[in-house]
Amino acid sequence: MTAASAFWLDYLRDCKIDQPLPLPCDRHRISDQYRTGRGTRTTFNFGQDLSRAFLTHASTNNTIPEHLALASYFVFLFKLTNGEKDLCIGINTDGRCKTELVSVIGMFANAIPLRCQLNPSWSFARVIEEVHQMAVDTSTYSYFPLQRILAQHPLVSKPAFLDTSFQFYATSTQSTVKEVVLGGASLCLVPYSIQIGPDEIPHQLCSMRSLCAGGDTVSSKLVERIKTIVNSDCLIWNAYGPAETTIFSTCHRINQTDLKSMIPIGRPLPNYRCLIHDEFEQPVFVGQAGELLIGGVGVFVGYLNRDDLTSKVLVEVNGFKYYWTGDLVRMDSSGLIFYVGRKDNQVKIHGQRIEIGEIERCLLDSHISGCVAVKYGDDHLVAYVQGSDISEEDLRTHCRARLPPFMIPSIFVVLNNLPLNANGKVDRKRLPSPDFYSLGDSIGNIYNSPSTEMEERVHGLWCEILKVPEKKISTTATFFTIGGHSLLFIKLYHLYQSLFSFDSRSLTITPFLQQATIVEHAKLLEGIRHADKQLKAWQSLHITEGIASFPQERIYLDEQVRFSNRTVVYNEFKAFTITTGSLSVEHRSSFRTFFDDFCIAYNADKPLEIGNNSLQYIDYSTHERLVDMTKSGDFWRAELDGYNFEKHLSLPVDRCRSKTDQRSSAAYSARFSLNSDLSKSFLAYASSHNVTPFQLGLATFYVLLFKLSNGEIDLCISCVDANRYRPEIEDFVGMFIATLPYRVQIDPSRSFDHLVEQVRDKCLSILEHTHYPLQRILADSHKQQVNINFLDISFDFVNFLPAASQLNCDGAIMEPLVPDQWNETAKFDFMLTFQYDTFLEDKTISCFLVCSRDLYNEATVVKIARRFEYLLFQVFSPTYAKNGNNRSEVPLTRLTLILQEEAAEIEMMNF
């Protein structure tokens, strides 16, 4: 034992093993007093989530749970003793230093000292490394008797390190006979066809205690079948792992809740690590699908004689080796990993990345024996189903309850048998072509031809949009059952607006969505045409002087009252440059009208002729003051009844402005763009929930304010309305914009879907009262325009209209220009603007946050913009929504502004 003796002598050199740690005792024991053996005990439970996080942290740091607990204990003692750096405690060891002693019954336990010399500047990860190395070193000589260790220190009468001890108990239930692995030797999982009959070794299955399913995806249907056979106490596990990482890498115990949705593959096993990266090899958000990388002790060395293939699948990340699995997964907020499918089995439709396997797994949960889903053309998903006793409508209902709208197949083809190739796999080349033209008939609609002139026009537009031959669309068939989708519907609505000359104020998209047949659309369009005829038109008053309009009066007062006299806020200078034969302009309502007239005059080479009876802006300013606004005044008084105009939202400002300070209009701004998938998901949500993009964007802004203000529920902000409420001023050049208060009282316990409905109803109620001027709203409430809280915060949604490519100024073609940088003038303290150009190729939505420099630093503005971007991801990311985060069920309090890196920091601090 010479080596052991030398080790312990060196290990405890300069250690004051006779001095007890300065722990916060309630009383002291005198030196010659014996111990009574009595003690006080307290226990606490980590709980399931913290326990899982603890084990995951141990695996991530390449240590065992015992060493992680020991490191935590040393840190605890360091804090408890007010920074004692040289910590020495006692620990009991097994003492079976020889393998021959493992099965021998007897007394072998030994007590040894564990010494940790902490450096306060170390990170917790460094502490884990030191404790791990210390535990490994001392375990080598743990058999050396305690009395011989103490004999090396003859001057020590009482070893104080024995006063403080540490023990770690790990228990497990092992079964060698009654544990079966599905996917191994006993039972083999065959994709889509696994069947466990009642006559399959029932005497063994009924006594099974633990069952581990691996080798392929496990469906809820299969688990339900297994649960009817095995004992009710049997534990069913879902394990995952490619051969390249040595059998299993993750595992999850299946519970009853899992059967209601997708069954997760769990969390990494001890000594394994999992990363999820996107196509750019960057970590993904929570809930976002990405490719799984597995690292840890089981990762293989490489493929034999295939260095080229090995180099593609093995990668080093932060000093650790990882294997690219090629499997798409996503992780929820609790750390559970869900298998999505193979990376090479994705399709993209309307900007949405869709995993075909997920659709097929959903269909297999119904009463069918087989199915295959395919992409057909650029716009459609087709599901081929094997079965005889199921209808297309049943399948569609089943999918609607489990899949987001963009993943529901356009058509279901029911076959008696799926065509197979020689290997027994589905032969996709032999699948029959779907008949989209018969979709109307397949759900019970017979062909009905148009019966009126309006129905004829609408029928022709549907055929044009859907690219379907005439006499194939019944006037009673709904748009979405004959191959239509949300983006085509928006295009159809815009076409209606163009041909029948109405705007969303006169007739929103909502009734068209609610009554999506040719007959109903024709009735709606007839109604708007007749309503226009009953409206008494404004005529020219032939005057040359008049009072300013309400909008002109409002911005003048605003500029004089809220801003410094040295600041020109509402004069926006625009530079136009003609280069290489093209003129680029920013599209706004007045701009478009102006340039239409400009091109006509330019091409004709003579002034534009304007009739003497043409309505002028001065006529508008006079007519609007003659409008009876009594009803609107009553509406706004009721709308703001009980509202506190002087209580400002507690937003995260960097400094405050006094009540007497005027605004400087200087601003900091931040901009980000939603990717194509999120933009399409945003628009698809708006369409499927019968709301406009403005209303949906406004709802997300309310959520942001609710979170930033620490739960303020009575939210009132200002929104800019075009206010072209008369057909005479639709294409008029002039100032019509109204700034109005939009007040919503949020219920945090309700879902985001509920808030969207609330915002939609609010916007619709305001719609017919937008002409009531802001100055009158404030006057009715006996308020002045200075220091009104809802004028601090503003929201806008800018839709850039189609490019007017037919406007040609003698060879100079007008094209839309989306500004690279937003106007950095702070008309409000906190303003968010959505920007969407429907005719840009990528069709992405951009967001601009402009904040006053009087209150905010640039870094704060950028951080808030990042938080809002993450909030939009939570709400509109299809993968996040499918991962147990149903917008119709999850309360607003579950949404978070904590960024991923901040969440990781918080998690690190917990350890």
Short mmCIF file of C-alpha atoms in Angstrom, two decimals, residues 88-409:
data_model
loop_
_atom_site.label_atom_id
_atom_site.label_comp_id
_atom_site.label_asym_id
_atom_site.label_seq_id
_atom_site.Cartn_x
_atom_site.Cartn_y
_atom_site.Cartn_z
CA CYS A 88 -12.72 18.93 3.17
CA ILE A 89 -15.59 16.54 3.89
CA GLY A 90 -16.03 12.85 4.54
CA ILE A 91 -17.55 10.26 2.26
CA ASN A 92 -18.34 6.57 2.62
CA THR A 93 -17.01 4.19 -0.04
CA ASP A 94 -17.90 0.64 -0.96
CA GLY A 95 -14.34 -0.59 -0.29
CA ARG A 96 -14.60 -3.60 -2.63
CA CYS A 97 -11.31 -2.95 -4.39
CA LYS A 98 -11.09 -6.43 -5.94
CA THR A 99 -13.56 -7.98 -8.38
CA GLU A 100 -13.50 -11.15 -6.31
CA LEU A 101 -15.14 -9.23 -3.47
CA VAL A 102 -18.14 -7.99 -5.47
CA SER A 103 -20.27 -11.03 -4.68
CA VAL A 104 -18.92 -11.58 -1.17
CA ILE A 105 -21.17 -10.73 1.78
CA GLY A 106 -19.29 -8.82 4.43
CA MET A 107 -18.20 -5.49 5.86
CA PHE A 108 -16.00 -3.59 3.37
CA ALA A 109 -17.16 0.05 3.74
CA ASN A 110 -14.54 2.71 4.32
CA ALA A 111 -14.62 6.46 5.05
CA ILE A 112 -12.23 8.75 3.22
CA PRO A 113 -11.72 12.54 3.04
CA LEU A 114 -12.64 14.50 -0.08
CA ARG A 115 -10.86 17.81 -0.46
CA CYS A 116 -11.81 20.54 -2.92
CA GLN A 117 -9.79 23.74 -3.14
CA LEU A 118 -12.20 26.14 -4.85
CA ASN A 119 -11.20 29.22 -6.78
CA PRO A 120 -14.03 31.83 -6.62
CA SER A 121 -13.26 32.88 -10.19
CA TRP A 122 -14.05 29.40 -11.54
CA SER A 123 -17.22 28.76 -13.49
CA PHE A 124 -19.51 25.97 -12.37
CA ALA A 125 -18.36 23.89 -15.34
CA ARG A 126 -14.79 24.20 -14.04
CA VAL A 127 -15.92 23.08 -10.60
CA ILE A 128 -17.52 20.01 -12.15
CA GLU A 129 -14.26 19.17 -13.93
CA GLU A 130 -12.22 19.55 -10.74
CA VAL A 131 -14.62 17.50 -8.64
CA HIS A 132 -14.82 14.82 -11.30
CA GLN A 133 -11.04 14.50 -11.44
CA MET A 134 -10.80 14.53 -7.64
CA ALA A 135 -13.40 11.77 -7.33
CA VAL A 136 -11.63 9.62 -9.93
CA ASP A 137 -8.24 10.06 -8.20
CA THR A 138 -9.49 9.28 -4.69
CA SER A 139 -11.53 6.28 -5.85
CA THR A 140 -8.30 4.60 -6.95
CA TYR A 141 -7.07 4.52 -3.37
CA SER A 142 -10.44 4.45 -1.59
CA TYR A 143 -9.53 1.08 -0.03
CA PHE A 144 -6.81 2.67 2.13
CA PRO A 145 -8.16 2.49 5.70
CA LEU A 146 -9.24 5.69 7.40
CA GLN A 147 -7.23 4.92 10.51
CA ARG A 148 -4.01 4.71 8.47
CA ILE A 149 -4.84 8.03 6.77
CA LEU A 150 -5.27 9.63 10.20
CA ALA A 151 -2.07 7.97 11.44
CA GLN A 152 -0.17 10.07 8.90
CA HIS A 153 -1.23 13.15 10.93
CA PRO A 154 -0.30 12.35 14.55
CA LEU A 155 -0.95 15.91 15.75
CA VAL A 156 -4.62 15.75 14.75
CA SER A 157 -6.71 14.48 17.66
CA LYS A 158 -10.18 14.78 16.10
CA PRO A 159 -10.67 14.77 12.29
CA ALA A 160 -13.14 17.62 11.69
CA PHE A 161 -13.84 16.59 8.10
CA LEU A 162 -15.94 13.72 9.42
CA ASP A 163 -18.42 16.32 10.77
CA THR A 164 -19.52 17.13 7.22
CA SER A 165 -20.42 14.27 4.93
CA PHE A 166 -21.91 13.54 1.52
CA GLN A 167 -23.79 10.49 0.28
CA PHE A 168 -25.36 9.74 -3.10
CA TYR A 169 -27.84 6.91 -3.52
CA ALA A 170 -28.82 5.65 -6.96
CA THR A 171 -31.48 2.98 -7.23
CA SER A 172 -32.80 1.27 -10.33
CA THR A 173 -35.20 -1.49 -11.14
CA GLN A 174 -33.62 -4.09 -13.39
CA SER A 175 -35.32 -6.88 -15.27
CA THR A 176 -33.53 -9.43 -17.36
CA VAL A 177 -36.28 -11.82 -18.32
CA LYS A 178 -39.40 -9.69 -18.59
CA GLU A 179 -37.97 -6.91 -20.74
CA VAL A 180 -38.67 -7.09 -24.49
CA VAL A 181 -37.22 -4.82 -27.19
CA LEU A 182 -39.47 -4.18 -30.18
CA GLY A 183 -37.22 -3.66 -33.17
CA GLY A 184 -34.72 -6.22 -31.85
CA ALA A 185 -34.82 -9.98 -31.82
CA SER A 186 -38.17 -10.62 -30.16
CA LEU A 187 -40.63 -8.51 -32.10
CA CYS A 188 -39.81 -6.56 -35.26
CA LEU A 189 -41.46 -3.27 -36.18
CA VAL A 190 -42.39 -3.11 -39.85
CA PRO A 191 -43.36 0.40 -41.01
CA TYR A 192 -47.13 0.90 -41.31
CA SER A 193 -47.96 -2.80 -40.94
CA ILE A 194 -47.08 -3.88 -37.39
CA GLN A 195 -49.92 -5.91 -35.92
CA ILE A 196 -49.99 -7.64 -32.53
CA GLY A 197 -52.68 -10.26 -32.49
CA PRO A 198 -54.34 -11.68 -29.35
CA ASP A 199 -52.70 -15.06 -30.01
CA GLU A 200 -49.13 -13.72 -30.06
CA ILE A 201 -47.45 -15.09 -26.92
CA PRO A 202 -50.15 -13.66 -24.64
CA HIS A 203 -48.78 -15.48 -21.59
CA GLN A 204 -45.52 -13.55 -21.95
CA LEU A 205 -46.99 -10.18 -22.89
CA CYS A 206 -49.46 -10.07 -20.01
CA SER A 207 -46.67 -10.48 -17.44
CA MET A 208 -44.35 -7.94 -19.03
CA ARG A 209 -43.06 -5.18 -16.74
CA SER A 210 -41.19 -3.03 -19.22
CA LEU A 211 -41.37 -2.72 -22.99
CA CYS A 212 -39.01 -0.65 -25.11
CA ALA A 213 -40.02 0.22 -28.68
CA GLY A 214 -37.24 1.17 -31.07
CA GLY A 215 -36.15 0.88 -34.67
CA ASP A 216 -39.03 2.91 -36.13
CA THR A 217 -41.62 5.51 -35.25
CA VAL A 218 -44.24 4.44 -32.73
CA SER A 219 -47.84 5.44 -33.37
CA SER A 220 -50.50 6.09 -30.76
CA LYS A 221 -52.58 3.37 -32.35
CA LEU A 222 -49.84 0.78 -31.75
CA VAL A 223 -49.35 1.84 -28.15
CA GLU A 224 -53.08 1.65 -27.48
CA ARG A 225 -53.07 -1.88 -28.90
CA ILE A 226 -50.13 -2.89 -26.71
CA LYS A 227 -51.79 -1.45 -23.60
CA THR A 228 -54.79 -3.74 -24.11
CA ILE A 229 -52.49 -6.79 -23.93
CA VAL A 230 -49.86 -6.00 -21.31
CA ASN A 231 -50.31 -5.53 -17.59
CA SER A 232 -51.52 -2.10 -16.48
CA ASP A 233 -48.25 -1.60 -14.55
CA CYS A 234 -46.10 -2.24 -17.63
CA LEU A 235 -43.83 0.68 -18.54
CA ILE A 236 -43.74 1.44 -22.28
CA TRP A 237 -40.71 3.31 -23.60
CA ASN A 238 -40.00 4.95 -26.94
CA ALA A 239 -36.28 4.75 -27.75
CA TYR A 240 -34.42 6.32 -30.65
CA GLY A 241 -30.93 6.03 -32.01
CA PRO A 242 -29.16 5.29 -35.30
CA ALA A 243 -26.61 2.49 -35.49
CA GLU A 244 -23.84 5.09 -35.82
CA THR A 245 -24.41 6.14 -32.21
CA THR A 246 -24.57 2.59 -30.79
CA ILE A 247 -28.18 1.45 -30.47
CA PHE A 248 -30.17 4.04 -28.49
CA SER A 249 -29.33 7.70 -27.85
CA THR A 250 -32.63 9.08 -26.50
CA CYS A 251 -35.50 7.55 -24.58
CA HIS A 252 -38.94 8.54 -23.32
CA ARG A 253 -41.44 6.83 -21.08
CA ILE A 254 -44.81 7.00 -22.87
CA ASN A 255 -47.71 8.32 -20.81
CA GLN A 256 -51.39 8.77 -21.53
CA THR A 257 -50.94 12.44 -22.50
CA ASP A 258 -48.53 11.47 -25.29
CA LEU A 259 -51.23 9.42 -27.00
CA LYS A 260 -53.27 12.55 -27.72
CA SER A 261 -50.59 13.95 -30.03
CA MET A 262 -47.18 12.93 -31.34
CA ILE A 263 -45.13 10.61 -29.14
CA PRO A 264 -41.71 12.15 -28.37
CA ILE A 265 -38.42 10.29 -28.66
CA GLY A 266 -37.42 11.80 -25.34
CA ARG A 267 -34.22 13.27 -24.01
CA PRO A 268 -30.57 12.24 -24.41
CA LEU A 269 -29.41 9.25 -22.41
CA PRO A 270 -26.57 9.79 -19.89
CA ASN A 271 -23.26 10.61 -21.60
CA TYR A 272 -25.04 11.61 -24.81
CA ARG A 273 -25.62 15.12 -26.18
CA CYS A 274 -28.12 16.29 -28.78
CA LEU A 275 -28.08 19.44 -30.91
CA ILE A 276 -30.69 20.62 -33.43
CA HIS A 277 -29.39 22.76 -36.29
CA ASP A 278 -31.05 24.39 -39.28
CA GLU A 279 -29.90 24.25 -42.90
CA PHE A 280 -27.29 26.92 -42.13
CA GLU A 281 -25.83 24.82 -39.29
CA GLN A 282 -27.18 27.24 -36.68
CA PRO A 283 -29.17 26.26 -33.56
CA VAL A 284 -32.93 26.44 -34.07
CA PHE A 285 -35.61 28.04 -31.90
CA VAL A 286 -37.70 26.00 -29.50
CA GLY A 287 -40.35 24.23 -31.56
CA GLN A 288 -38.56 24.77 -34.87
CA ALA A 289 -37.67 21.70 -36.94
CA GLY A 290 -34.02 21.05 -37.67
CA GLU A 291 -31.55 18.25 -38.24
CA LEU A 292 -30.49 16.22 -35.21
CA LEU A 293 -26.83 15.92 -34.24
CA ILE A 294 -25.84 13.32 -31.63
CA GLY A 295 -22.63 13.40 -29.64
CA GLY A 296 -21.31 11.37 -26.73
CA VAL A 297 -19.71 8.09 -25.83
CA GLY A 298 -21.54 6.00 -28.42
CA VAL A 299 -20.69 7.93 -31.59
CA PHE A 300 -18.88 5.68 -34.05
CA VAL A 301 -15.37 6.25 -35.44
CA GLY A 302 -16.41 6.18 -39.09
CA TYR A 303 -17.39 4.02 -42.04
CA LEU A 304 -14.89 1.35 -43.06
CA ASN A 305 -12.87 2.49 -46.08
CA ARG A 306 -15.30 5.37 -46.70
CA ASP A 307 -13.47 8.45 -45.51
CA ASP A 308 -15.47 10.61 -47.91
CA LEU A 309 -18.77 9.55 -46.35
CA THR A 310 -17.38 9.76 -42.83
CA SER A 311 -16.28 13.36 -43.33
CA LYS A 312 -19.84 14.32 -44.34
CA VAL A 313 -21.58 12.91 -41.26
CA LEU A 314 -19.05 13.56 -38.47
CA VAL A 315 -18.51 17.14 -37.36
CA GLU A 316 -16.83 18.82 -34.40
CA VAL A 317 -18.88 21.35 -32.41
CA ASN A 318 -17.34 23.15 -29.43
CA GLY A 319 -14.66 20.51 -29.13
CA PHE A 320 -17.03 17.52 -29.22
CA LYS A 321 -17.64 15.07 -32.05
CA TYR A 322 -21.21 14.87 -33.39
CA TYR A 323 -22.97 12.67 -35.92
CA TRP A 324 -25.34 14.25 -38.47
CA THR A 325 -28.31 11.87 -38.36
CA GLY A 326 -30.23 13.22 -41.35
CA ASP A 327 -33.36 13.07 -39.18
CA LEU A 328 -35.55 16.13 -38.68
CA VAL A 329 -36.66 16.74 -35.11
CA ARG A 330 -37.90 19.57 -32.95
CA MET A 331 -37.65 20.25 -29.23
CA ASP A 332 -40.38 21.68 -27.02
CA SER A 333 -39.91 24.11 -24.14
CA SER A 334 -39.48 21.25 -21.64
CA GLY A 335 -36.59 19.69 -23.56
CA LEU A 336 -38.51 16.79 -25.13
CA ILE A 337 -37.42 15.90 -28.65
CA PHE A 338 -40.00 14.95 -31.29
CA TYR A 339 -39.15 13.03 -34.45
CA VAL A 340 -40.47 14.76 -37.58
CA GLY A 341 -39.03 12.65 -40.39
CA ARG A 342 -36.14 12.29 -42.76
CA LYS A 343 -34.49 15.40 -44.14
CA ASP A 344 -34.72 14.01 -47.67
CA ASN A 345 -38.49 13.46 -47.34
CA GLN A 346 -39.58 17.11 -47.19
CA VAL A 347 -41.63 19.07 -49.70
CA LYS A 348 -42.32 22.79 -49.90
CA ILE A 349 -45.72 24.21 -50.84
CA HIS A 350 -46.57 27.93 -50.74
CA GLY A 351 -43.38 28.56 -48.78
CA GLN A 352 -44.24 26.00 -46.05
CA ARG A 353 -41.83 23.14 -45.44
CA ILE A 354 -43.94 20.03 -45.01
CA GLU A 355 -42.85 16.64 -43.73
CA ILE A 356 -44.74 14.03 -45.73
CA GLY A 357 -44.22 11.39 -43.06
CA GLU A 358 -46.13 13.45 -40.51
CA ILE A 359 -49.21 13.52 -42.74
CA GLU A 360 -48.94 9.78 -43.29
CA ARG A 361 -48.61 9.08 -39.55
CA CYS A 362 -51.69 11.19 -38.90
CA LEU A 363 -53.71 9.24 -41.45
CA LEU A 364 -52.52 5.91 -40.06
CA ASP A 365 -54.04 6.84 -36.70
CA SER A 366 -57.43 6.52 -38.38
CA HIS A 367 -58.99 3.21 -39.42
CA ILE A 368 -56.90 2.52 -42.51
CA SER A 369 -54.22 -0.06 -43.22
CA GLY A 370 -51.89 1.99 -45.41
CA CYS A 371 -51.38 5.36 -47.06
CA VAL A 372 -48.89 7.50 -48.94
CA ALA A 373 -48.87 11.30 -49.37
CA VAL A 374 -47.26 13.03 -52.35
CA LYS A 375 -46.80 16.55 -53.68
CA TYR A 376 -48.74 17.09 -56.90
CA GLY A 377 -47.60 20.00 -59.04
CA ASP A 378 -46.61 23.17 -57.19
CA ASP A 379 -49.76 23.77 -55.17
CA HIS A 380 -51.31 20.53 -53.93
CA LEU A 381 -50.87 17.63 -51.55
CA VAL A 382 -52.55 14.35 -52.49
CA ALA A 383 -53.10 11.47 -50.06
CA TYR A 384 -53.59 7.94 -51.41
CA VAL A 385 -55.36 5.79 -48.84
CA GLN A 386 -55.80 2.03 -48.74
CA GLY A 387 -59.19 1.07 -47.42
CA SER A 388 -62.78 0.40 -48.35
CA ASP A 389 -64.94 1.57 -45.46
CA ILE A 390 -63.83 5.18 -45.11
CA SER A 391 -64.91 8.32 -46.96
CA GLU A 392 -62.91 11.32 -48.09
CA GLU A 393 -64.88 13.60 -45.78
CA ASP A 394 -64.04 11.39 -42.77
CA LEU A 395 -60.35 11.58 -43.64
CA ARG A 396 -60.48 15.34 -44.10
CA THR A 397 -62.22 15.78 -40.73
CA HIS A 398 -59.63 13.54 -39.09
CA CYS A 399 -56.77 15.61 -40.52
CA ARG A 400 -58.37 18.96 -39.63
CA ALA A 401 -58.43 17.93 -35.97
CA ARG A 402 -54.73 17.03 -35.93
CA LEU A 403 -52.86 18.99 -38.61
CA PRO A 404 -52.45 22.70 -39.42
CA PRO A 405 -54.43 23.86 -42.47
CA PHE A 406 -51.47 23.99 -44.86
CA MET A 407 -50.72 20.28 -44.23
CA ILE A 408 -54.20 18.99 -45.04
CA PRO A 409 -54.19 17.24 -48.46
#
